[in-house]
PDB file of C-alpha atoms in Angstrom:
ATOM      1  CA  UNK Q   1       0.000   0.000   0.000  1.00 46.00           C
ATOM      2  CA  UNK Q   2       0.727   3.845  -0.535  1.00 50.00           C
ATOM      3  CA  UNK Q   3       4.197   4.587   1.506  1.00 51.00           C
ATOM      4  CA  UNK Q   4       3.488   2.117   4.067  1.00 49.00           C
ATOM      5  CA  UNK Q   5       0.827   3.281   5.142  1.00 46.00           C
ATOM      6  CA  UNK Q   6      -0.996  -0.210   4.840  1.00 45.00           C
ATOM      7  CA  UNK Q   7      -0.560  -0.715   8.794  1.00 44.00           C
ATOM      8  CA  UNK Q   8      -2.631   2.259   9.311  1.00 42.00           C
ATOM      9  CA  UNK Q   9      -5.727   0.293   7.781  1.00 43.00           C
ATOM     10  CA  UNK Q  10      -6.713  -2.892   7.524  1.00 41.00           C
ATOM     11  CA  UNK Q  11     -10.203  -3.220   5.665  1.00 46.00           C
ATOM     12  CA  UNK Q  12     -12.399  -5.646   7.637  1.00 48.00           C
ATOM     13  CA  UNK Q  13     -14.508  -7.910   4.703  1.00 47.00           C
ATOM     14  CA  UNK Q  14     -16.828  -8.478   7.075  1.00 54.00           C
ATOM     15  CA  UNK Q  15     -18.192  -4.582   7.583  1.00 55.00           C
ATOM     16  CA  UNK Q  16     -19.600  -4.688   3.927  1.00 52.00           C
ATOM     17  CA  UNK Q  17     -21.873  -7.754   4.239  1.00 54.00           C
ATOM     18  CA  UNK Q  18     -22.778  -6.715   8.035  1.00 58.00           C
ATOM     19  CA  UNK Q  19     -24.307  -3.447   6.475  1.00 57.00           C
ATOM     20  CA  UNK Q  20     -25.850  -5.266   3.710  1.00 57.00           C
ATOM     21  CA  UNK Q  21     -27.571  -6.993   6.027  1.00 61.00           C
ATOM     22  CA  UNK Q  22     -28.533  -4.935   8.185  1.00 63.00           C
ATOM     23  CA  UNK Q  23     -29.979  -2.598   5.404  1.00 60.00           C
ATOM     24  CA  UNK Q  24     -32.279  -5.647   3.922  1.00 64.00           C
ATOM     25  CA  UNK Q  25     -33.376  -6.166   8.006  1.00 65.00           C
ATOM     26  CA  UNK Q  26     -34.575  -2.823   8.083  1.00 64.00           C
ATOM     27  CA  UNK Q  27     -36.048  -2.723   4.759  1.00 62.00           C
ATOM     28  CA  UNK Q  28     -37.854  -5.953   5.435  1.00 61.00           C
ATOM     29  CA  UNK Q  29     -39.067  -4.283   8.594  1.00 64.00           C
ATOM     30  CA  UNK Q  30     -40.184  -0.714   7.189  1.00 60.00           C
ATOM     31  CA  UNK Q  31     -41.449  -1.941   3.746  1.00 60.00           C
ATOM     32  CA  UNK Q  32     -43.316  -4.301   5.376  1.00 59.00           C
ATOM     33  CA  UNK Q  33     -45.457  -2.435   8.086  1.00 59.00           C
ATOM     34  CA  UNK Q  34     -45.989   0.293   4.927  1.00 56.00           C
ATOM     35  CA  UNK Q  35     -47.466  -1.947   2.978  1.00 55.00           C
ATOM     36  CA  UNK Q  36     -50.233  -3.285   5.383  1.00 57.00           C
ATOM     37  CA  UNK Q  37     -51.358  -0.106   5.750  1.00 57.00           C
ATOM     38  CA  UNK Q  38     -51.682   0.609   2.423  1.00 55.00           C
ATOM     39  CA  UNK Q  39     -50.916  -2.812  -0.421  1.00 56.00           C
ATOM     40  CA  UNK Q  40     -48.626  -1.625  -3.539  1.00 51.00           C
ATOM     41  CA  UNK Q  41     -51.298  -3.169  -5.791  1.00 49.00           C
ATOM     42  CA  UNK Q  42     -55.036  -3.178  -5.600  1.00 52.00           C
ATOM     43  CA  UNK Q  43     -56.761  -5.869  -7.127  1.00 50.00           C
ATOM     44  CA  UNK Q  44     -60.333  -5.003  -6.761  1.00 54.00           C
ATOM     45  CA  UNK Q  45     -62.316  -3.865  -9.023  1.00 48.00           C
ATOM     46  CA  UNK Q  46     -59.263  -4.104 -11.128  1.00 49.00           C
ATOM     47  CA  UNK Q  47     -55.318  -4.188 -10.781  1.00 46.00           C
ATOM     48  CA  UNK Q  48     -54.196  -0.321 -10.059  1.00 48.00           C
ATOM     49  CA  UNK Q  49     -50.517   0.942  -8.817  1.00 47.00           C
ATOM     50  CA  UNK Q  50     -51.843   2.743  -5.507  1.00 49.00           C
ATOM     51  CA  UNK Q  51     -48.464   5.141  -5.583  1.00 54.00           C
ATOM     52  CA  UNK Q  52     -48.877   8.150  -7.826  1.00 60.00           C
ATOM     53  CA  UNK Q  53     -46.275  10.688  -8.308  1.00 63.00           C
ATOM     54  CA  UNK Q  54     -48.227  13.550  -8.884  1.00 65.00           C
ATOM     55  CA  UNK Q  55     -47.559  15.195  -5.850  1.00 71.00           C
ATOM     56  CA  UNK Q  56     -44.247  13.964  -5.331  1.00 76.00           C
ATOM     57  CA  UNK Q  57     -40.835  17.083  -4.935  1.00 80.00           C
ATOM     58  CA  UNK Q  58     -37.008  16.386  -5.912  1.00 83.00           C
ATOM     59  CA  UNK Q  59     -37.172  14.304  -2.598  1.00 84.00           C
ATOM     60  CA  UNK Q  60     -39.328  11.659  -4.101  1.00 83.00           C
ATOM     61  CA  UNK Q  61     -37.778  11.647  -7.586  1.00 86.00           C
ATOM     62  CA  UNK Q  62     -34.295  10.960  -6.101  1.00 89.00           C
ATOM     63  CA  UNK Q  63     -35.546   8.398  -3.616  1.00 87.00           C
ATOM     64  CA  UNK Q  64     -37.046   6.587  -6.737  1.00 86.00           C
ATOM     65  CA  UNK Q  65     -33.933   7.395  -8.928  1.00 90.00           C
ATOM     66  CA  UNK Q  66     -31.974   6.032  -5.922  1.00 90.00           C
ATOM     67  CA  UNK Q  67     -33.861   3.187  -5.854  1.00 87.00           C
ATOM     68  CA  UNK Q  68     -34.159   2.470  -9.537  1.00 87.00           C
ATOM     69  CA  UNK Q  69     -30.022   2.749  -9.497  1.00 88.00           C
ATOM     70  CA  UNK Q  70     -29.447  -0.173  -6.388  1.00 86.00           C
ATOM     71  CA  UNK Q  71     -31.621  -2.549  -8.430  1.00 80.00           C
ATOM     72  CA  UNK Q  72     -30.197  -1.996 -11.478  1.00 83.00           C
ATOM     73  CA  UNK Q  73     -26.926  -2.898  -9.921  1.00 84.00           C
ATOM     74  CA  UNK Q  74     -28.303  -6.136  -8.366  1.00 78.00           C
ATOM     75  CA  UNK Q  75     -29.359  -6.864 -12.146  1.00 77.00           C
ATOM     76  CA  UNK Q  76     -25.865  -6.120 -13.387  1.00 80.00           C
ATOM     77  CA  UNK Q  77     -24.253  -7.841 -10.341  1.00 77.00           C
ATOM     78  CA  UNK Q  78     -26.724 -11.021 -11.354  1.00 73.00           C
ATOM     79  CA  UNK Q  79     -25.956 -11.310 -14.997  1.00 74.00           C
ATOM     80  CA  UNK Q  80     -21.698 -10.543 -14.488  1.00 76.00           C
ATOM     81  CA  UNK Q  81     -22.088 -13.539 -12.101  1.00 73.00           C
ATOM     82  CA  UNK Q  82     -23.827 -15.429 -15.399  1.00 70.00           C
ATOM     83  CA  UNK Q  83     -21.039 -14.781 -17.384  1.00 73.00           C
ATOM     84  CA  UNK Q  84     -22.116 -11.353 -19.390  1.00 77.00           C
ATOM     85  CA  UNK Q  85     -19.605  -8.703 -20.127  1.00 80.00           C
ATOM     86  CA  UNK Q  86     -19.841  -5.006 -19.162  1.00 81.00           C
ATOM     87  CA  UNK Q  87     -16.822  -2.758 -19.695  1.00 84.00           C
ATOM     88  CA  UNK Q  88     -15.140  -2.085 -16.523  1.00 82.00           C
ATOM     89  CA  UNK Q  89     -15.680   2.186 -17.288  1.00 84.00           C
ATOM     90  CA  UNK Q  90     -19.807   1.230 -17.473  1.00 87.00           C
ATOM     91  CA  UNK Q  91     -19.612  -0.533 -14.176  1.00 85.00           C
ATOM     92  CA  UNK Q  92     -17.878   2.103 -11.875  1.00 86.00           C
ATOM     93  CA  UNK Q  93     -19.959   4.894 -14.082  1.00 90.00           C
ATOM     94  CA  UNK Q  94     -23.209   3.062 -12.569  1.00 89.00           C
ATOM     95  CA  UNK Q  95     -21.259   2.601  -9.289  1.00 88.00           C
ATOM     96  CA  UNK Q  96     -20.583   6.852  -9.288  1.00 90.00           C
ATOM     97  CA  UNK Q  97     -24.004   7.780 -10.371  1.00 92.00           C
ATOM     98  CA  UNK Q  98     -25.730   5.751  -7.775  1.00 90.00           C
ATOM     99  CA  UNK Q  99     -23.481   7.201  -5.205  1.00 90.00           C
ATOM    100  CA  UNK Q 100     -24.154  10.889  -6.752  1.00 93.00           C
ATOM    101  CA  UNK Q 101     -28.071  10.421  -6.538  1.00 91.00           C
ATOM    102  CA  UNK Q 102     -27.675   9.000  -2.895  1.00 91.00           C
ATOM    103  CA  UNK Q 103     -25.893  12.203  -1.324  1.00 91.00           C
ATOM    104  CA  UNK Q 104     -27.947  14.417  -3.555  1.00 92.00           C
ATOM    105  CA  UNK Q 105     -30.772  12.966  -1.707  1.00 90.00           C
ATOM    106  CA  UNK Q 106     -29.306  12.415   1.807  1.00 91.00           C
ATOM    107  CA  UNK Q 107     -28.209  16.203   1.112  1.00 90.00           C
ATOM    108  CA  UNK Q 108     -31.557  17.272   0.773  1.00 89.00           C
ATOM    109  CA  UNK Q 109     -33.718  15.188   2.787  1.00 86.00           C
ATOM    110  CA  UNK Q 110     -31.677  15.749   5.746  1.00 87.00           C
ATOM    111  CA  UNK Q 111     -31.134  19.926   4.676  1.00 86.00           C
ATOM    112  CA  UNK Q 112     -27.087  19.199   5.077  1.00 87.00           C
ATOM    113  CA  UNK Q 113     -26.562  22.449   2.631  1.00 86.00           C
ATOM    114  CA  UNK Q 114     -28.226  24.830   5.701  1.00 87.00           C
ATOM    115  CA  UNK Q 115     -26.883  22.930   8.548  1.00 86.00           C
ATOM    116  CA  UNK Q 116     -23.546  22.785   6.507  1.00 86.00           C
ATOM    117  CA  UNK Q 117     -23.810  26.969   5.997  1.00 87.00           C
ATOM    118  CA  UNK Q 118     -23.980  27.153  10.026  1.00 89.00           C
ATOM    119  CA  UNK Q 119     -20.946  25.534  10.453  1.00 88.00           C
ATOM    120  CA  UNK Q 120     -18.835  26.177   7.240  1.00 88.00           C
ATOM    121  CA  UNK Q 121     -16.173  29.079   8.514  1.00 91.00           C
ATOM    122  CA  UNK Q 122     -15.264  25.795  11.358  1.00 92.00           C
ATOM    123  CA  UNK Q 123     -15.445  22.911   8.663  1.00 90.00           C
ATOM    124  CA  UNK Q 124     -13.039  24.993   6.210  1.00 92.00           C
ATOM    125  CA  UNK Q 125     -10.272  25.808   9.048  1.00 94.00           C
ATOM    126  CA  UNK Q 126     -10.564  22.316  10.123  1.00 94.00           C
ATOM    127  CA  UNK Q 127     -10.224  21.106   6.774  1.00 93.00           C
ATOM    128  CA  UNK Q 128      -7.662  23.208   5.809  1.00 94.00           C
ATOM    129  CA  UNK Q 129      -5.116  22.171   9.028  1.00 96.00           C
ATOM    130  CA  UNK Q 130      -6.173  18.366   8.684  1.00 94.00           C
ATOM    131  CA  UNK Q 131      -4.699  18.459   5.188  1.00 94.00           C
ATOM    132  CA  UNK Q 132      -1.812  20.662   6.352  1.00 94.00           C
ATOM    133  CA  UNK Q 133      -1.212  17.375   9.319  1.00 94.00           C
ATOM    134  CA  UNK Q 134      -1.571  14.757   6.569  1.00 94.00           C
ATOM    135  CA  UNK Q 135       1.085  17.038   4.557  1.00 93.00           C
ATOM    136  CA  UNK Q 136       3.600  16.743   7.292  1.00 94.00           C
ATOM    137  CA  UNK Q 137       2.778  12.943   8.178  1.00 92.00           C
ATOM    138  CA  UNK Q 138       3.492  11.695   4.760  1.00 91.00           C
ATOM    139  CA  UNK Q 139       6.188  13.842   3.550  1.00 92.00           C
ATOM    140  CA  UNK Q 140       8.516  11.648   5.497  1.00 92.00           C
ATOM    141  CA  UNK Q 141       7.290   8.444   3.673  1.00 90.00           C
ATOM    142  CA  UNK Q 142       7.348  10.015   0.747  1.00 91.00           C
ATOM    143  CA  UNK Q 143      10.958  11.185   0.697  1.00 91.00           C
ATOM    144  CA  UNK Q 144      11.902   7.507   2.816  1.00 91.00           C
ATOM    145  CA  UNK Q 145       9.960   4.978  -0.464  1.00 89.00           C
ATOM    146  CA  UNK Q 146      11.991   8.043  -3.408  1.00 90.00           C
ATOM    147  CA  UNK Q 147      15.414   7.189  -0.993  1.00 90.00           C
ATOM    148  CA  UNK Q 148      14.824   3.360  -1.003  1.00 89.00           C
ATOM    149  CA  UNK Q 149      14.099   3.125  -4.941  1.00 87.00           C
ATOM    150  CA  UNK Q 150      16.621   5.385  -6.261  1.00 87.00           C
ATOM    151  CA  UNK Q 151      19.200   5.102  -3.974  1.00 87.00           C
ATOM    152  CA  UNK Q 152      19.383   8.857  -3.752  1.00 87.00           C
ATOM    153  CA  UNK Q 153      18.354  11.591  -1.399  1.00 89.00           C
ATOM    154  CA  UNK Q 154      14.496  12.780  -1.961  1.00 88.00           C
ATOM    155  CA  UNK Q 155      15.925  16.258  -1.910  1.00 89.00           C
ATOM    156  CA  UNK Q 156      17.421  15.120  -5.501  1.00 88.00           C
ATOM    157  CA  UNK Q 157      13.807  15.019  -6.845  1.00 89.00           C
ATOM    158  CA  UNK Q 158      11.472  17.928  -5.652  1.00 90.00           C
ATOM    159  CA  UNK Q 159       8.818  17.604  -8.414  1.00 91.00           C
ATOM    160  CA  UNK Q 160       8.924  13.645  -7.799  1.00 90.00           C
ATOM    161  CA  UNK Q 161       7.888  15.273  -3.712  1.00 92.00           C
ATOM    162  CA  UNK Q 162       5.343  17.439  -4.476  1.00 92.00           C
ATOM    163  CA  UNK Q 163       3.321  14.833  -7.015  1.00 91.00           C
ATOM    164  CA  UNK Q 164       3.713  11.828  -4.247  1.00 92.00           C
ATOM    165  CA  UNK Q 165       2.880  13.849  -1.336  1.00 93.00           C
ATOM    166  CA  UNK Q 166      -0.128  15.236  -3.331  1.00 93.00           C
ATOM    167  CA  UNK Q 167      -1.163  11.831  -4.119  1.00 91.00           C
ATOM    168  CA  UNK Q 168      -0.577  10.588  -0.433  1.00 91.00           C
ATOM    169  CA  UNK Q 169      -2.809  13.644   0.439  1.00 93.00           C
ATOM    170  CA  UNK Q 170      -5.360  12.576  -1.619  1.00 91.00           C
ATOM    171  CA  UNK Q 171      -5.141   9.022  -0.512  1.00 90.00           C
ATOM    172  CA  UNK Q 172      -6.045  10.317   3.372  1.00 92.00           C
ATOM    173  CA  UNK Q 173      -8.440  12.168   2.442  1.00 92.00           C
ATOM    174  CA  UNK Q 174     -10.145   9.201   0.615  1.00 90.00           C
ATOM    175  CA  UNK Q 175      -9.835   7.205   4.078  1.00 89.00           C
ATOM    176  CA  UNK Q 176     -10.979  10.190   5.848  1.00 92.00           C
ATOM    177  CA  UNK Q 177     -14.409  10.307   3.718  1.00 90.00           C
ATOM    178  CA  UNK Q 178     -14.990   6.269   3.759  1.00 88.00           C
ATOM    179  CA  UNK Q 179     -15.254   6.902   7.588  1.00 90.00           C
ATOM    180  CA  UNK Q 180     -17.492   9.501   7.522  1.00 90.00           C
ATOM    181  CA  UNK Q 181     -19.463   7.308   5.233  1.00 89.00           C
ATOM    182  CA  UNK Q 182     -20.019   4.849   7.494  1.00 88.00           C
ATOM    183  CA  UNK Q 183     -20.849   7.436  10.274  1.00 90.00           C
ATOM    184  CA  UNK Q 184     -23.412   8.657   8.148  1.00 89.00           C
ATOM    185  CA  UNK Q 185     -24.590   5.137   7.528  1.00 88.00           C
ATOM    186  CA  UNK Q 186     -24.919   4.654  11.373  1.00 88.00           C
ATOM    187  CA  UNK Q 187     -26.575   8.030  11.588  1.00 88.00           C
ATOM    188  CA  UNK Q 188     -29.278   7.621   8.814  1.00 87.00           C
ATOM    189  CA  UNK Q 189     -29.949   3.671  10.743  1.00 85.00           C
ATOM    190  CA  UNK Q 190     -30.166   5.444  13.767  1.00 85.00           C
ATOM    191  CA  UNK Q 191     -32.358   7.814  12.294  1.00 83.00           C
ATOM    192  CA  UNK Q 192     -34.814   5.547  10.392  1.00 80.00           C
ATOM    193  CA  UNK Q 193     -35.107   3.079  13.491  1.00 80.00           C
ATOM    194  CA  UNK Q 194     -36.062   5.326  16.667  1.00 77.00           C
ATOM    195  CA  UNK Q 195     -36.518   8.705  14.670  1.00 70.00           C
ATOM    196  CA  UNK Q 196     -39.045   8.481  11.569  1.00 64.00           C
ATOM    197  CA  UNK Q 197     -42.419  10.118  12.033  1.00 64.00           C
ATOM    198  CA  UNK Q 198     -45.736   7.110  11.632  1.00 63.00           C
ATOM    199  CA  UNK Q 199     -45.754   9.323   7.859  1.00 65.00           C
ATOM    200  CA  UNK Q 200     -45.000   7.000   5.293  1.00 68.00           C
ATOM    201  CA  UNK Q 201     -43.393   8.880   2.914  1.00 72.00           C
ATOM    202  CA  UNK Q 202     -41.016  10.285   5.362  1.00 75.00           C
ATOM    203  CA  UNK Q 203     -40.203   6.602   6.921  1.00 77.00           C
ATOM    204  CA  UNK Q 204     -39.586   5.535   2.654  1.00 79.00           C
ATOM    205  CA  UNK Q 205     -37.615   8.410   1.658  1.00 83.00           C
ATOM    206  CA  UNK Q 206     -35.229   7.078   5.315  1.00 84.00           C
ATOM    207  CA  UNK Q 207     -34.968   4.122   4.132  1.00 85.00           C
ATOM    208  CA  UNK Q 208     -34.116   4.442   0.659  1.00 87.00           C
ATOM    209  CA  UNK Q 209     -31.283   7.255   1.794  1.00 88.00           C
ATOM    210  CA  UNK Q 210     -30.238   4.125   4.240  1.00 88.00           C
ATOM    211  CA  UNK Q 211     -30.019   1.277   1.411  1.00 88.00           C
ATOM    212  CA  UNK Q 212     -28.576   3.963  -0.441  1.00 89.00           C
ATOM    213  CA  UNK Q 213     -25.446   5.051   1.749  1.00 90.00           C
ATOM    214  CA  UNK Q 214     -25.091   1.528   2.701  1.00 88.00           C
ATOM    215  CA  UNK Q 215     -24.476   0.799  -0.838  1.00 88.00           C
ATOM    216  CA  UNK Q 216     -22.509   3.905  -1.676  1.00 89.00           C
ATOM    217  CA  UNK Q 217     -19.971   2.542   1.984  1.00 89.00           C
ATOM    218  CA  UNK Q 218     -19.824  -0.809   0.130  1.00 87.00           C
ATOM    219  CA  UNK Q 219     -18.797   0.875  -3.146  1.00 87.00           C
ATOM    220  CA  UNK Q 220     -16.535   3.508  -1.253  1.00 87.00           C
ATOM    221  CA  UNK Q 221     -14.637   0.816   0.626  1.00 86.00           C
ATOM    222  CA  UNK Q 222     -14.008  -1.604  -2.435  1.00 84.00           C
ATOM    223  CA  UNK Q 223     -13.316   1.533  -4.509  1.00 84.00           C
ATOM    224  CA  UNK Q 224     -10.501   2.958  -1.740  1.00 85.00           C
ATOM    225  CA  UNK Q 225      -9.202  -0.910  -1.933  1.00 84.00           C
ATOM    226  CA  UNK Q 226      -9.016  -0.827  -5.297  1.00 81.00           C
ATOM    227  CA  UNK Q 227      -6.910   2.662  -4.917  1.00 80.00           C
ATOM    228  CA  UNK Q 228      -4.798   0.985  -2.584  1.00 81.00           C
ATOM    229  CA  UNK Q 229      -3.669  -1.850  -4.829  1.00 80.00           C
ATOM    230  CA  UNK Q 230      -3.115   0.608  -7.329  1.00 77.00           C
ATOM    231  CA  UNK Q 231      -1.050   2.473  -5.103  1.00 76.00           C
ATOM    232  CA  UNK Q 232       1.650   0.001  -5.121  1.00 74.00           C
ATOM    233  CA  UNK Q 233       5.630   0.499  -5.351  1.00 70.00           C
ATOM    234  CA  UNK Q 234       4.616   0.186  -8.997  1.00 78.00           C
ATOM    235  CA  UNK Q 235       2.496   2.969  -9.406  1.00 84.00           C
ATOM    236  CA  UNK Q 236       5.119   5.311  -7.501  1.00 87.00           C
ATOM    237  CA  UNK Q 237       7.537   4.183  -9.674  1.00 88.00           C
ATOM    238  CA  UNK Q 238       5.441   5.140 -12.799  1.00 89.00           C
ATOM    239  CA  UNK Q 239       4.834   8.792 -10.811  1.00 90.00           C
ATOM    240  CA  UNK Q 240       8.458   8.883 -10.140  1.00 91.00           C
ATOM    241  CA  UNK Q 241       9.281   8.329 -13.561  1.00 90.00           C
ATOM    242  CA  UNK Q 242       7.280  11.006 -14.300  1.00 91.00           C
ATOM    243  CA  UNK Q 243       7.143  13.612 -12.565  1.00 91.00           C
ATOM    244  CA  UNK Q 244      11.460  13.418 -12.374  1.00 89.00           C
ATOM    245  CA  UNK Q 245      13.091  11.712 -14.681  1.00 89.00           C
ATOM    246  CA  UNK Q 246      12.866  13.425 -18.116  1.00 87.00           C
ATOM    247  CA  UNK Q 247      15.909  13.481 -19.927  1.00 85.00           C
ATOM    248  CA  UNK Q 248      16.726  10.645 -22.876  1.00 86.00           C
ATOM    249  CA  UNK Q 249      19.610   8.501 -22.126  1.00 85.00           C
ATOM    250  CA  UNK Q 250      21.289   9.168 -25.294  1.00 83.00           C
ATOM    251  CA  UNK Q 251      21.976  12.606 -24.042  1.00 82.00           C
ATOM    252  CA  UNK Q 252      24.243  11.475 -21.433  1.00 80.00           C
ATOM    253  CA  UNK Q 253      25.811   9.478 -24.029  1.00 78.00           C
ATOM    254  CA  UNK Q 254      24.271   6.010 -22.659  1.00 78.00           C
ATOM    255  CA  UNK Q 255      23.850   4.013 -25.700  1.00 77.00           C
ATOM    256  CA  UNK Q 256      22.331   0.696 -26.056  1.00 79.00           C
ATOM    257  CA  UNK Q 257      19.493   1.083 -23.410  1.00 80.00           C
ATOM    258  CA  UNK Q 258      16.015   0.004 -23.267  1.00 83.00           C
ATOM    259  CA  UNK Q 259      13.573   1.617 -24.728  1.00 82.00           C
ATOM    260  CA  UNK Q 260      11.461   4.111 -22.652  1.00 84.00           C
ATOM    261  CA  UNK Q 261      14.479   4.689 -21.000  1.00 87.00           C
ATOM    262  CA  UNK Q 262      14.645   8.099 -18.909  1.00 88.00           C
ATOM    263  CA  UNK Q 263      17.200   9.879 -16.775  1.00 86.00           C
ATOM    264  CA  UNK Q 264      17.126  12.136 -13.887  1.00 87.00           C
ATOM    265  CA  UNK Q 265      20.200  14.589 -13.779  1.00 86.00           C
ATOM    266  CA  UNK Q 266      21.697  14.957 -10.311  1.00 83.00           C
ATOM    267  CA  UNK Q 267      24.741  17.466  -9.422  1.00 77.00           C
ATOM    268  CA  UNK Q 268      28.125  16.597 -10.669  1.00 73.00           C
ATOM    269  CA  UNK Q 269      28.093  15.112 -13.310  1.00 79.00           C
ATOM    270  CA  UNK Q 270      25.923  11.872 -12.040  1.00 85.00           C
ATOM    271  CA  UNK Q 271      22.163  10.761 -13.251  1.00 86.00           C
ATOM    272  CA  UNK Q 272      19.782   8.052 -12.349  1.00 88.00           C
ATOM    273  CA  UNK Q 273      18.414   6.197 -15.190  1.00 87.00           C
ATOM    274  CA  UNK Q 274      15.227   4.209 -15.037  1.00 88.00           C
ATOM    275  CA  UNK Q 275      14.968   1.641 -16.708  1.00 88.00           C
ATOM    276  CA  UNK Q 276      11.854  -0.240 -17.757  1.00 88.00           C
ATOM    277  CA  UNK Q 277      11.535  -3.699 -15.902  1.00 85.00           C
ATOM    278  CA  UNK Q 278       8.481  -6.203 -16.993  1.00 83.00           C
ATOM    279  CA  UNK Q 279       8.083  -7.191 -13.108  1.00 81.00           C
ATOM    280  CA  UNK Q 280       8.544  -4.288 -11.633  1.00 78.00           C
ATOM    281  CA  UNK Q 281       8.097  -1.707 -13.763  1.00 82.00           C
ATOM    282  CA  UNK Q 282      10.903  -0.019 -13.017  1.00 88.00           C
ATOM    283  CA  UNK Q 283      14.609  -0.207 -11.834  1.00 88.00           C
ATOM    284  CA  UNK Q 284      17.109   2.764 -11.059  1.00 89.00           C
ATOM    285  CA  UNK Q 285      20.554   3.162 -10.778  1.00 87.00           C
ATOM    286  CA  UNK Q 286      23.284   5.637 -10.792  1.00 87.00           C
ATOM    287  CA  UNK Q 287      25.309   6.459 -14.016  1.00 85.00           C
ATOM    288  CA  UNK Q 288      27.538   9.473 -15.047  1.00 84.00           C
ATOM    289  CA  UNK Q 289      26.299  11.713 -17.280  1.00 79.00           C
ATOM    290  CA  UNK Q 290      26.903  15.209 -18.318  1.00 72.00           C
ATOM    291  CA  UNK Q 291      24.645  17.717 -20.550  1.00 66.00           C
ATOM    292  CA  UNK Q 292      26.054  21.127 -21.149  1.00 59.00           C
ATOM    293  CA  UNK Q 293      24.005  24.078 -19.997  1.00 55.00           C
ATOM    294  CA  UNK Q 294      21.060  22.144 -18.626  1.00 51.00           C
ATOM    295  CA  UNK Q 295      19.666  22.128 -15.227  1.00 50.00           C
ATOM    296  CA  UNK Q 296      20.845  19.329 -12.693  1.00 49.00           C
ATOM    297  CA  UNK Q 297      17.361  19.157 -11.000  1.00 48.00           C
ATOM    298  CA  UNK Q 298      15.195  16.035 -12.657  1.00 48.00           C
TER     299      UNK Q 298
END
């Protein structure tokens, strides 16, 4: 994982399928008592749909778009497991818009934009120091997996230090918001249990914006572990390789090398050269090299 930072978090498989089924438990439960009250069909003196949307607001629409988007991904999820084929960009564009609709409607049904206002001037400072913290934390890692690749002081490679620490920002705050995810998950079961009003269209639009973020924690969690993975020693490599090393080798006079070659110019007269590796992507080591009147930072 990212810098080492794999001991910091150790994804549970569990969590997912305990919030799955917890969110079918309550469904079961609310679903259920709703529809004694009042049947989805009547059958008498003919069949009639006894929901109409005529008096529904953007509430409604994105419950039922919210709703519409978690069975549609059952359906995909059912016929991948058959054996049919749906481009990996379709899949995680489904994955995003469901997510989308779900906070656009937990965002409105819960007013988060007003209580958010009342709060923002605190949010932004604490924002703005938590990435300043996670800035300091990693840039440490950062320079210590640029040393252990190259061989050479991090100091050698600013831009190679600003791109990895911006990723290894990034990467925190990702864990940072897959926690508050599940807070909110907690918060909205909470809130749908003990705190829904007898109205039924209040205790449906709760538990759609529950199924919902418990999907969009399920999706958020295999999407960070999917970052993760792609975070390997690999992937810095690749970012190393590009955000640092930028000179061909045949203008240190290194003939003979691998294609894709690239070369980082150092003080005195010395370069590291990556050179492409099938396994690993990527190896480094230190040759001589000397370009008149260029700049010695890669």
């Amino acid at each position: 994982m990212l810098f080492g930072l794999k001991r910091y978090l150790v994804p549970n498989p569990i969590i997912p399928i305990l919030i799955v089924f917890l969110a079918t438990l309550v469904i079961y439960c609310v679903l259920g008592n709703a529809f004694k009250r009042k049947p989805l069909f009547s059958l008498r003196p003919t069949l009639t749909f006894n929901y109409r949307p005529t008096d529904w607001g953007a509430s409604e629409y994105l419950a039922a778009l919210t709703a519409f988007n978690i069975l549609l991904l059952v359906y995909v999820a059912c016929f991948i497991k058959l054996g049919f084929d749906l481009p990996k960009y379709y899949r995680w564009l489904l994955l995003a818009w469901t997510c989308l609709c779900t906070l656009a409607l937990i965002s409105m049904y819960y007013n988060v934009t007003t209580k958010y206002a009342r709060f923002s001037s605190v949010l932004n400072i604490s924002a703005g120091l938590a990435t300043a913290c996670f800035a300091i934390f990693t840039a440490p890692l950062v320079d210590s997996s640029i040393t252990d690749l190259t061989g050479v002081n991090a100091d050698k490679f600013p831009a190679a230090q600003k791109t990895l620490n911006l990723v290894a920002v990034i990467y925190c705050w990702s864990l940072i918001g897959m926690i508050v995810t599940m807070f909110v998950f907690l918060f909205i079961g909470f809130h749908t249990l003990f705190k829904t009003t007898s109205n039924t269209r209040a205790s449906t639009l709760s538990v759609v914006a529950l199924v919902g973020i418990a999907y969009t924690f399920v999706i958020y969690l295999n999407a960070f572990s999917e970052l993760s993975r792609d975070l390997s020693n690999k992937r810095i490599k690749v970012l190393l390789v590009y955000s640092s090393f930028h000179v061909s080798p045949d203008k240190c006079g290194l003939v003979n090398q691998p294609a894709n070659s690239k070369v980082a110019l150092l003080d005195d007269d010395k370069a590291v050269i990556a050179l492409p590796d099938p396994t690993q992507t990527y190896t480094f080591k230190r040759v001589a090299c000397s370009v008149p009147g260029s700049d010695r930072e890669g």
